[in-house]
Amino acid sequence: MSAPTRKTLVAIAVCTAVFILGVGWLFWLRFQAGDLYPPYSSLRGDPLGTQVLFESVQALTHGKAQRHFRPLDQLVLTADTTFLVSGVTGRAPFLEMAGWQRLLQQLEEGGGRLVVTLVPPGSVLREDPGAHTAPSDAAETTAQTDGTDSDAAAGDDVTPSAPVQSDNDTHLLDLLGLSLLPAPSGDLDDFAVRAGGAPATLPDRIPWRAPQHFAPDHPDWQVIYRWHDRPVMLQRTWGRGTVVLAGDSYLLSNEALREHRYSALLTWWLQLPNLLVVDEFHLGLAKQPGIAGLMRKFRLQAPAAALLLLALLIIWRHAAPLVPEPPAPPADRVQSAIDQGAQDGWIALMQRHVAVADLIAVCHAAWRAGPAIHRIPEERVARVAALLEQTDAATRRKDPVGLYRRICQLLKQGNPQ
């Protein structure tokens, strides 16, 4: 590879790495801003999210706050658990799930607290009373909807419609004995006032931005706040547990915790220091079990590391060596090796492994160990051994063939002709 080509490849690799890092940085900034998540999600960090509330509860209760990304039938409620569902509309299919019956049964038998805060379809977070809205602020205010209808601008009346009731008997409002009614918002106050009989520790009035109210169908419901003499926040004892419903989710948002923070209301809402479980499933955020999650759940990190090490050893065992292969021998040498017979091969083997000076001694030792020595007189065998002892190493190295012939002549003496 030429030098210019190598430099070009290095430049392309560097540019690709910089591009990937830049795209990753942009995605990280978007996730940090949190606007990739739906409104009222505890993962969203802008004014429409509830991340501040979640992280604050985590800090105050030393980690007793968690998110729920699975259906209702996979939730387990205990007596010291508060299950929070925020930012859901009254017509949402989530409120018609069959899991609500099981959840209310857990609440009745084991205790706990269920808090559901709604948002009206097509609603917006209207500006504070007496506040001036700049053009840019108005655009931001109009954008603070639940994503279903953007025609209801701030200050516009909402056309009344029939109560939100489902034909399905598993709808949460039907199970709880409630109806949800829309209300005109043009001539109503922007604050809800504490009802008589509500806990005295709660604020006398709170901001209210949702033009809807409840119609209790059961006498056990206790009104906590009224908006223009309409019940908008209620509480009911459900067996050993408690159910709280609110028609507005604004007070849980990051914006409300900065502009209208009511700590007493939030503490009563969530019943701190209970374990807070924030539902994210109704916002479309679901967690699917992956390979990494299953490995952590069943503690398979060590077996996975062992399998990885075994795979690396197998790859290393079958990999090509780093030392280059020796050059191939010439074709004539290969052909000559093929044409050699057994005797030539034996001679070549002896030449490789037996030195010239040791050749006679090796032959003598092999002869003494063979059966042919028994047919030769002992006197002749002794003379051969004496001859080898008298011959110095220099003679053995220089003329092994001559020494071999002298031994043969010595053995032939006295043989019959």
Short mmCIF file of C-alpha atoms in Angstrom, two decimals:
data_model
loop_
_atom_site.label_atom_id
_atom_site.label_comp_id
_atom_site.label_asym_id
_atom_site.label_seq_id
_atom_site.Cartn_x
_atom_site.Cartn_y
_atom_site.Cartn_z
CA MET A 1 0.00 0.00 0.00
CA SER A 2 1.41 3.38 -1.00
CA ALA A 3 1.89 6.25 1.44
CA PRO A 4 -0.86 8.51 -0.03
CA THR A 5 -3.40 5.69 0.17
CA ARG A 6 -2.51 5.00 3.81
CA LYS A 7 -2.87 8.68 4.69
CA THR A 8 -6.25 8.79 2.95
CA LEU A 9 -7.53 5.81 4.94
CA VAL A 10 -6.34 7.35 8.20
CA ALA A 11 -8.09 10.63 7.37
CA ILE A 12 -11.33 8.81 6.51
CA ALA A 13 -11.16 6.85 9.78
CA VAL A 14 -10.60 10.02 11.82
CA CYS A 15 -13.47 11.85 10.09
CA THR A 16 -15.80 8.88 10.64
CA ALA A 17 -14.91 8.72 14.34
CA VAL A 18 -15.48 12.46 14.76
CA PHE A 19 -18.85 12.20 12.99
CA ILE A 20 -20.00 9.30 15.18
CA LEU A 21 -18.92 11.12 18.34
CA GLY A 22 -20.75 14.26 17.21
CA VAL A 23 -23.99 12.39 16.52
CA GLY A 24 -23.71 10.62 19.87
CA TRP A 25 -23.16 13.95 21.61
CA LEU A 26 -26.27 15.42 19.99
CA PHE A 27 -28.37 12.45 21.09
CA TRP A 28 -26.95 12.76 24.60
CA LEU A 29 -27.93 16.43 24.70
CA ARG A 30 -31.46 15.57 23.59
CA PHE A 31 -31.80 12.91 26.27
CA GLN A 32 -30.42 15.32 28.85
CA ALA A 33 -33.06 17.87 27.85
CA GLY A 34 -35.70 15.16 28.19
CA ASP A 35 -37.99 16.41 25.43
CA LEU A 36 -37.82 13.03 23.70
CA TYR A 37 -40.18 11.65 26.34
CA PRO A 38 -43.95 12.32 26.52
CA PRO A 39 -45.40 15.03 28.80
CA TYR A 40 -45.63 14.22 32.51
CA SER A 41 -43.00 11.51 32.21
CA SER A 42 -40.57 11.28 35.12
CA LEU A 43 -37.79 10.93 32.53
CA ARG A 44 -38.52 14.32 30.97
CA GLY A 45 -36.47 17.25 32.25
CA ASP A 46 -38.19 20.22 30.57
CA PRO A 47 -41.19 22.10 32.08
CA LEU A 48 -43.67 19.48 30.83
CA GLY A 49 -42.02 16.57 32.64
CA THR A 50 -42.04 15.35 36.24
CA GLN A 51 -38.38 14.48 36.57
CA VAL A 52 -37.78 17.03 39.33
CA LEU A 53 -40.51 15.51 41.50
CA PHE A 54 -39.18 11.99 41.01
CA GLU A 55 -35.57 12.88 41.75
CA SER A 56 -36.59 15.01 44.75
CA VAL A 57 -38.53 12.12 46.28
CA GLN A 58 -35.58 9.84 45.61
CA ALA A 59 -33.25 12.22 47.43
CA LEU A 60 -35.60 12.81 50.37
CA THR A 61 -36.48 9.14 50.92
CA HIS A 62 -32.99 7.76 50.15
CA GLY A 63 -33.97 5.98 46.95
CA LYS A 64 -37.57 5.00 47.79
CA ALA A 65 -38.83 5.96 44.33
CA GLN A 66 -38.95 3.83 41.22
CA ARG A 67 -40.47 3.78 37.76
CA HIS A 68 -42.90 1.18 36.44
CA PHE A 69 -42.63 0.25 32.74
CA ARG A 70 -44.87 -2.84 32.65
CA PRO A 71 -48.63 -3.52 32.54
CA LEU A 72 -50.77 -3.22 35.64
CA ASP A 73 -51.04 -6.97 36.18
CA GLN A 74 -47.29 -7.03 36.90
CA LEU A 75 -47.51 -4.45 39.70
CA VAL A 76 -47.45 -5.50 43.36
CA LEU A 77 -48.87 -3.01 45.86
CA THR A 78 -48.05 -3.05 49.56
CA ALA A 79 -49.31 -1.02 52.50
CA ASP A 80 -46.40 1.45 52.26
CA THR A 81 -46.59 1.99 48.47
CA THR A 82 -47.98 4.98 46.57
CA PHE A 83 -48.74 4.25 42.91
CA LEU A 84 -48.82 7.46 40.85
CA VAL A 85 -50.41 7.74 37.39
CA SER A 86 -50.11 11.26 35.98
CA GLY A 87 -50.94 12.96 32.70
CA VAL A 88 -53.61 10.52 31.49
CA THR A 89 -56.84 11.60 29.79
CA GLY A 90 -60.23 10.33 30.88
CA ARG A 91 -60.74 8.64 27.51
CA ALA A 92 -57.37 6.89 27.50
CA PRO A 93 -57.49 3.14 26.79
CA PHE A 94 -55.12 2.71 29.71
CA LEU A 95 -58.02 3.35 32.11
CA GLU A 96 -59.95 0.47 30.51
CA MET A 97 -57.32 -2.20 31.12
CA ALA A 98 -58.49 -5.30 32.94
CA GLY A 99 -55.56 -4.97 35.33
CA TRP A 100 -57.38 -2.24 37.28
CA GLN A 101 -59.66 -4.82 38.90
CA ARG A 102 -56.68 -6.77 40.20
CA LEU A 103 -54.97 -3.56 41.33
CA LEU A 104 -58.02 -2.37 43.27
CA GLN A 105 -58.29 -5.81 44.86
CA GLN A 106 -54.69 -5.53 46.02
CA LEU A 107 -55.46 -2.07 47.34
CA GLU A 108 -58.49 -3.32 49.24
CA GLU A 109 -56.78 -6.34 50.79
CA GLY A 110 -53.21 -5.18 51.34
CA GLY A 111 -53.48 -1.41 51.59
CA GLY A 112 -51.50 1.26 49.81
CA ARG A 113 -52.34 4.46 47.97
CA LEU A 114 -53.44 5.02 44.37
CA VAL A 115 -53.07 8.54 42.98
CA VAL A 116 -54.40 9.29 39.47
CA THR A 117 -54.05 12.79 38.03
CA LEU A 118 -55.80 13.48 34.74
CA VAL A 119 -55.46 15.98 31.92
CA PRO A 120 -58.39 17.00 29.69
CA PRO A 121 -58.26 16.18 25.98
CA GLY A 122 -57.03 19.18 24.02
CA SER A 123 -56.18 21.11 27.16
CA VAL A 124 -53.40 23.65 27.54
CA LEU A 125 -51.64 25.03 30.56
CA ARG A 126 -53.19 28.47 30.72
CA GLU A 127 -51.28 31.49 31.89
CA ASP A 128 -51.44 32.65 35.50
CA PRO A 129 -54.13 35.20 36.45
CA GLY A 130 -52.92 38.71 35.75
CA ALA A 131 -49.75 37.55 34.04
CA HIS A 132 -48.70 38.97 30.70
CA THR A 133 -47.86 36.52 27.96
CA ALA A 134 -45.25 37.47 25.41
CA PRO A 135 -45.54 36.13 21.87
CA SER A 136 -42.83 33.55 22.46
CA ASP A 137 -44.38 32.60 25.79
CA ALA A 138 -47.77 32.21 24.16
CA ALA A 139 -46.34 29.78 21.65
CA GLU A 140 -44.79 27.80 24.46
CA THR A 141 -48.06 27.85 26.40
CA THR A 142 -50.02 26.62 23.41
CA ALA A 143 -47.53 23.79 22.98
CA GLN A 144 -48.20 22.52 26.50
CA THR A 145 -50.97 20.14 25.53
CA ASP A 146 -51.40 16.43 25.83
CA GLY A 147 -50.92 16.00 22.07
CA THR A 148 -54.52 15.10 21.22
CA ASP A 149 -55.99 18.43 20.10
CA SER A 150 -54.31 21.79 19.59
CA ASP A 151 -57.46 23.77 18.69
CA ALA A 152 -58.32 24.66 22.28
CA ALA A 153 -56.21 27.76 22.80
CA ALA A 154 -55.70 29.49 26.12
CA GLY A 155 -58.91 31.13 27.28
CA ASP A 156 -61.17 29.38 24.75
CA ASP A 157 -64.19 27.53 26.05
CA VAL A 158 -64.31 23.79 25.78
CA THR A 159 -67.50 22.53 24.24
CA PRO A 160 -69.34 20.38 26.81
CA SER A 161 -69.80 16.76 25.90
CA ALA A 162 -71.24 13.66 27.47
CA PRO A 163 -69.65 12.28 30.64
CA VAL A 164 -66.62 10.12 30.06
CA GLN A 165 -68.01 6.66 30.73
CA SER A 166 -67.01 3.47 29.00
CA ASP A 167 -69.21 0.61 27.92
CA ASN A 168 -66.50 -1.63 29.31
CA ASP A 169 -67.17 -2.37 32.98
CA THR A 170 -63.41 -2.45 33.65
CA HIS A 171 -62.99 1.31 33.18
CA LEU A 172 -61.36 2.74 36.27
CA LEU A 173 -63.90 5.54 36.73
CA ASP A 174 -66.77 3.05 36.57
CA LEU A 175 -65.07 0.79 39.10
CA LEU A 176 -64.56 3.74 41.44
CA GLY A 177 -68.06 5.15 41.05
CA LEU A 178 -67.15 8.41 39.30
CA SER A 179 -68.04 10.37 36.20
CA LEU A 180 -65.77 12.92 34.53
CA LEU A 181 -67.46 16.01 33.09
CA PRO A 182 -65.98 18.86 31.04
CA ALA A 183 -66.63 22.43 32.17
CA PRO A 184 -66.48 25.78 30.37
CA SER A 185 -63.31 27.57 31.33
CA GLY A 186 -63.78 31.14 30.09
CA ASP A 187 -65.56 32.58 33.12
CA LEU A 188 -64.05 30.40 35.83
CA ASP A 189 -61.33 31.22 38.32
CA ASP A 190 -57.84 29.87 37.79
CA PHE A 191 -57.59 28.61 41.36
CA ALA A 192 -59.19 25.71 43.16
CA VAL A 193 -60.11 26.22 46.82
CA ARG A 194 -59.88 23.74 49.66
CA ALA A 195 -63.22 22.17 50.48
CA GLY A 196 -64.69 21.94 53.94
CA GLY A 197 -63.64 18.77 55.70
CA ALA A 198 -60.34 18.52 53.81
CA PRO A 199 -57.12 18.30 55.86
CA ALA A 200 -56.29 21.69 57.34
CA THR A 201 -52.60 21.30 56.47
CA LEU A 202 -53.36 21.63 52.76
CA PRO A 203 -53.11 25.02 51.00
CA ASP A 204 -56.24 27.14 50.94
CA ARG A 205 -56.09 27.42 47.16
CA ILE A 206 -54.00 26.00 44.35
CA PRO A 207 -53.61 26.88 40.64
CA TRP A 208 -56.01 24.99 38.40
CA ARG A 209 -55.67 24.69 34.64
CA ALA A 210 -57.95 21.80 33.65
CA PRO A 211 -61.55 22.63 32.64
CA GLN A 212 -63.07 19.39 33.90
CA HIS A 213 -64.53 18.10 37.14
CA PHE A 214 -65.84 14.93 38.74
CA ALA A 215 -69.38 13.82 39.52
CA PRO A 216 -69.19 11.33 42.41
CA ASP A 217 -71.66 8.47 42.15
CA HIS A 218 -70.82 7.09 45.60
CA PRO A 219 -71.22 8.79 48.99
CA ASP A 220 -67.82 7.61 50.25
CA TRP A 221 -66.00 10.15 48.10
CA GLN A 222 -64.56 13.11 50.03
CA VAL A 223 -64.04 16.35 48.12
CA ILE A 224 -60.61 17.88 48.76
CA TYR A 225 -60.63 20.83 46.32
CA ARG A 226 -63.36 22.56 44.39
CA TRP A 227 -62.96 24.63 41.25
CA HIS A 228 -65.87 27.07 40.80
CA ASP A 229 -67.85 24.94 43.23
CA ARG A 230 -67.13 21.82 41.19
CA PRO A 231 -65.20 18.89 42.76
CA VAL A 232 -61.82 18.53 41.04
CA MET A 233 -59.85 16.56 43.64
CA LEU A 234 -61.32 13.70 45.65
CA GLN A 235 -60.27 11.01 48.07
CA ARG A 236 -61.90 7.73 49.03
CA THR A 237 -61.02 4.88 51.35
CA TRP A 238 -60.87 1.61 49.44
CA GLY A 239 -60.72 -1.27 51.87
CA ARG A 240 -57.35 -0.98 53.63
CA GLY A 241 -56.08 1.47 50.99
CA THR A 242 -56.83 4.93 49.66
CA VAL A 243 -57.67 6.29 46.21
CA VAL A 244 -57.00 9.92 45.24
CA LEU A 245 -58.13 11.42 41.93
CA ALA A 246 -57.35 14.88 40.57
CA GLY A 247 -58.56 16.41 37.34
CA ASP A 248 -55.27 18.25 36.70
CA SER A 249 -51.63 17.08 36.62
CA TYR A 250 -50.01 20.51 36.43
CA LEU A 251 -48.89 20.65 40.07
CA LEU A 252 -46.65 17.61 39.50
CA SER A 253 -44.80 19.14 36.55
CA ASN A 254 -41.32 20.62 36.62
CA GLU A 255 -42.78 24.03 35.80
CA ALA A 256 -45.15 23.92 38.78
CA LEU A 257 -42.37 22.89 41.16
CA ARG A 258 -40.57 26.08 40.15
CA GLU A 259 -43.47 28.51 39.91
CA HIS A 260 -46.14 27.02 42.22
CA ARG A 261 -44.59 24.62 44.67
CA TYR A 262 -46.93 23.34 47.39
CA SER A 263 -44.91 20.95 49.52
CA ALA A 264 -47.76 20.19 51.92
CA LEU A 265 -50.03 19.13 49.05
CA LEU A 266 -47.34 16.95 47.47
CA THR A 267 -46.54 15.32 50.80
CA TRP A 268 -50.23 14.55 51.37
CA TRP A 269 -50.62 13.38 47.79
CA LEU A 270 -47.72 10.93 47.88
CA GLN A 271 -47.90 10.06 51.61
CA LEU A 272 -44.14 10.31 52.03
CA PRO A 273 -42.05 8.46 53.12
CA ASN A 274 -44.02 5.74 51.30
CA LEU A 275 -42.37 3.97 48.40
CA LEU A 276 -43.31 6.00 45.31
CA VAL A 277 -43.95 3.98 42.14
CA VAL A 278 -44.39 6.24 39.08
CA ASP A 279 -46.15 4.60 36.17
CA GLU A 280 -44.59 5.17 32.74
CA PHE A 281 -46.42 2.41 30.88
CA HIS A 282 -49.53 4.52 30.23
CA LEU A 283 -47.29 7.08 28.47
CA GLY A 284 -46.10 4.47 25.98
CA LEU A 285 -42.80 3.74 27.72
CA ALA A 286 -42.37 -0.01 28.13
CA LYS A 287 -39.32 -1.94 29.16
CA GLN A 288 -38.74 -5.19 27.28
CA PRO A 289 -36.48 -7.76 28.95
CA GLY A 290 -33.18 -7.90 27.08
CA ILE A 291 -30.20 -10.21 27.23
CA ALA A 292 -28.21 -7.89 29.48
CA GLY A 293 -31.15 -7.48 31.87
CA LEU A 294 -31.70 -11.23 32.11
CA MET A 295 -28.00 -11.76 32.77
CA ARG A 296 -28.08 -9.28 35.63
CA LYS A 297 -31.30 -10.75 37.00
CA PHE A 298 -30.01 -14.33 37.11
CA ARG A 299 -26.38 -13.34 37.87
CA LEU A 300 -24.90 -14.91 34.76
CA GLN A 301 -21.96 -12.52 34.46
CA ALA A 302 -19.38 -15.09 35.61
CA PRO A 303 -20.56 -17.90 33.26
CA ALA A 304 -20.70 -15.42 30.38
CA ALA A 305 -17.13 -14.29 31.11
CA ALA A 306 -15.99 -17.94 31.23
CA LEU A 307 -17.65 -18.67 27.88
CA LEU A 308 -16.06 -15.58 26.38
CA LEU A 309 -12.63 -16.65 27.63
CA LEU A 310 -13.19 -20.15 26.23
CA ALA A 311 -14.16 -18.71 22.85
CA LEU A 312 -11.03 -16.55 22.81
CA LEU A 313 -8.88 -19.59 23.61
CA ILE A 314 -10.49 -21.58 20.78
CA ILE A 315 -9.94 -18.72 18.36
CA TRP A 316 -6.34 -18.39 19.51
CA ARG A 317 -5.81 -22.16 19.15
CA HIS A 318 -7.03 -22.21 15.55
CA ALA A 319 -5.52 -18.90 14.53
CA ALA A 320 -2.55 -18.77 12.13
CA PRO A 321 0.85 -18.38 13.87
CA LEU A 322 2.52 -15.00 13.85
CA VAL A 323 5.82 -16.50 12.61
CA PRO A 324 5.84 -16.57 8.80
CA GLU A 325 5.99 -19.93 7.07
CA PRO A 326 9.41 -21.08 5.76
CA PRO A 327 9.97 -20.76 2.03
CA ALA A 328 8.98 -23.74 -0.08
CA PRO A 329 11.91 -26.00 -1.15
CA PRO A 330 12.90 -26.11 -4.83
CA ALA A 331 10.98 -28.47 -7.06
CA ASP A 332 14.06 -30.56 -7.96
CA ARG A 333 14.78 -31.23 -4.27
CA VAL A 334 11.22 -32.33 -3.69
CA GLN A 335 11.37 -34.61 -6.74
CA SER A 336 14.67 -36.18 -5.61
CA ALA A 337 13.21 -36.87 -2.18
CA ILE A 338 10.24 -38.59 -3.80
CA ASP A 339 12.47 -40.78 -6.05
CA GLN A 340 14.63 -42.12 -3.17
CA GLY A 341 14.12 -45.70 -2.03
CA ALA A 342 14.05 -47.22 1.45
CA GLN A 343 17.83 -47.76 1.58
CA ASP A 344 18.57 -44.20 0.51
CA GLY A 345 16.14 -42.93 3.10
CA TRP A 346 17.80 -45.03 5.82
CA ILE A 347 21.21 -43.70 4.85
CA ALA A 348 19.95 -40.12 4.88
CA LEU A 349 18.41 -40.69 8.32
CA MET A 350 21.67 -42.09 9.67
CA GLN A 351 23.61 -39.16 8.26
CA ARG A 352 21.29 -36.74 10.04
CA HIS A 353 21.42 -38.35 13.49
CA VAL A 354 24.81 -40.22 13.75
CA ALA A 355 28.12 -38.37 13.68
CA VAL A 356 30.97 -39.70 11.51
CA ALA A 357 33.25 -40.30 14.51
CA ASP A 358 30.55 -42.36 16.25
CA LEU A 359 29.47 -44.40 13.23
CA ILE A 360 31.76 -47.44 13.87
CA ALA A 361 30.91 -47.49 17.58
CA VAL A 362 27.19 -47.44 16.83
CA CYS A 363 27.56 -50.25 14.30
CA HIS A 364 29.63 -52.30 16.79
CA ALA A 365 27.02 -51.86 19.51
CA ALA A 366 24.22 -52.90 17.16
CA TRP A 367 26.26 -55.95 16.04
CA ARG A 368 26.93 -57.02 19.65
CA ALA A 369 23.21 -56.78 20.42
CA GLY A 370 22.15 -58.86 17.38
CA PRO A 371 21.82 -62.67 17.08
CA ALA A 372 24.67 -63.03 14.53
CA ILE A 373 27.33 -62.66 17.22
CA HIS A 374 26.50 -66.09 18.64
CA ARG A 375 27.90 -67.78 15.48
CA ILE A 376 31.31 -66.11 15.87
CA PRO A 377 33.97 -67.35 18.29
CA GLU A 378 34.53 -65.33 21.42
CA GLU A 379 38.21 -64.87 20.62
CA ARG A 380 37.34 -63.12 17.34
CA VAL A 381 34.76 -60.90 19.04
CA ALA A 382 37.36 -59.88 21.61
CA ARG A 383 39.87 -59.03 18.88
CA VAL A 384 37.31 -56.73 17.20
CA ALA A 385 36.68 -54.96 20.50
CA ALA A 386 40.41 -54.59 21.09
CA LEU A 387 40.86 -53.14 17.59
CA LEU A 388 38.20 -50.50 18.28
CA GLU A 389 39.84 -49.59 21.57
CA GLN A 390 43.25 -49.19 19.93
CA THR A 391 41.89 -46.96 17.17
CA ASP A 392 41.85 -43.30 18.16
CA ALA A 393 38.97 -40.91 17.47
CA ALA A 394 40.83 -39.12 14.70
CA THR A 395 41.13 -42.32 12.67
CA ARG A 396 37.47 -43.15 13.22
CA ARG A 397 36.47 -39.72 11.98
CA LYS A 398 38.85 -39.61 8.96
CA ASP A 399 38.55 -43.18 7.64
CA PRO A 400 35.51 -44.99 9.04
CA VAL A 401 35.20 -47.07 5.84
CA GLY A 402 38.79 -48.41 6.10
CA LEU A 403 38.26 -49.33 9.75
CA TYR A 404 35.04 -51.10 8.81
CA ARG A 405 36.89 -53.17 6.16
CA ARG A 406 39.63 -54.18 8.65
CA ILE A 407 36.95 -55.45 11.03
CA CYS A 408 35.33 -57.44 8.21
CA GLN A 409 38.73 -59.02 7.29
CA LEU A 410 39.30 -59.88 10.94
CA LEU A 411 35.98 -61.67 11.17
CA LYS A 412 36.60 -63.64 7.94
CA GLN A 413 39.90 -65.17 9.16
CA GLY A 414 39.56 -68.89 9.72
CA ASN A 415 36.17 -69.11 7.94
CA PRO A 416 35.90 -72.06 5.55
CA GLN A 417 36.56 -71.06 1.94
#
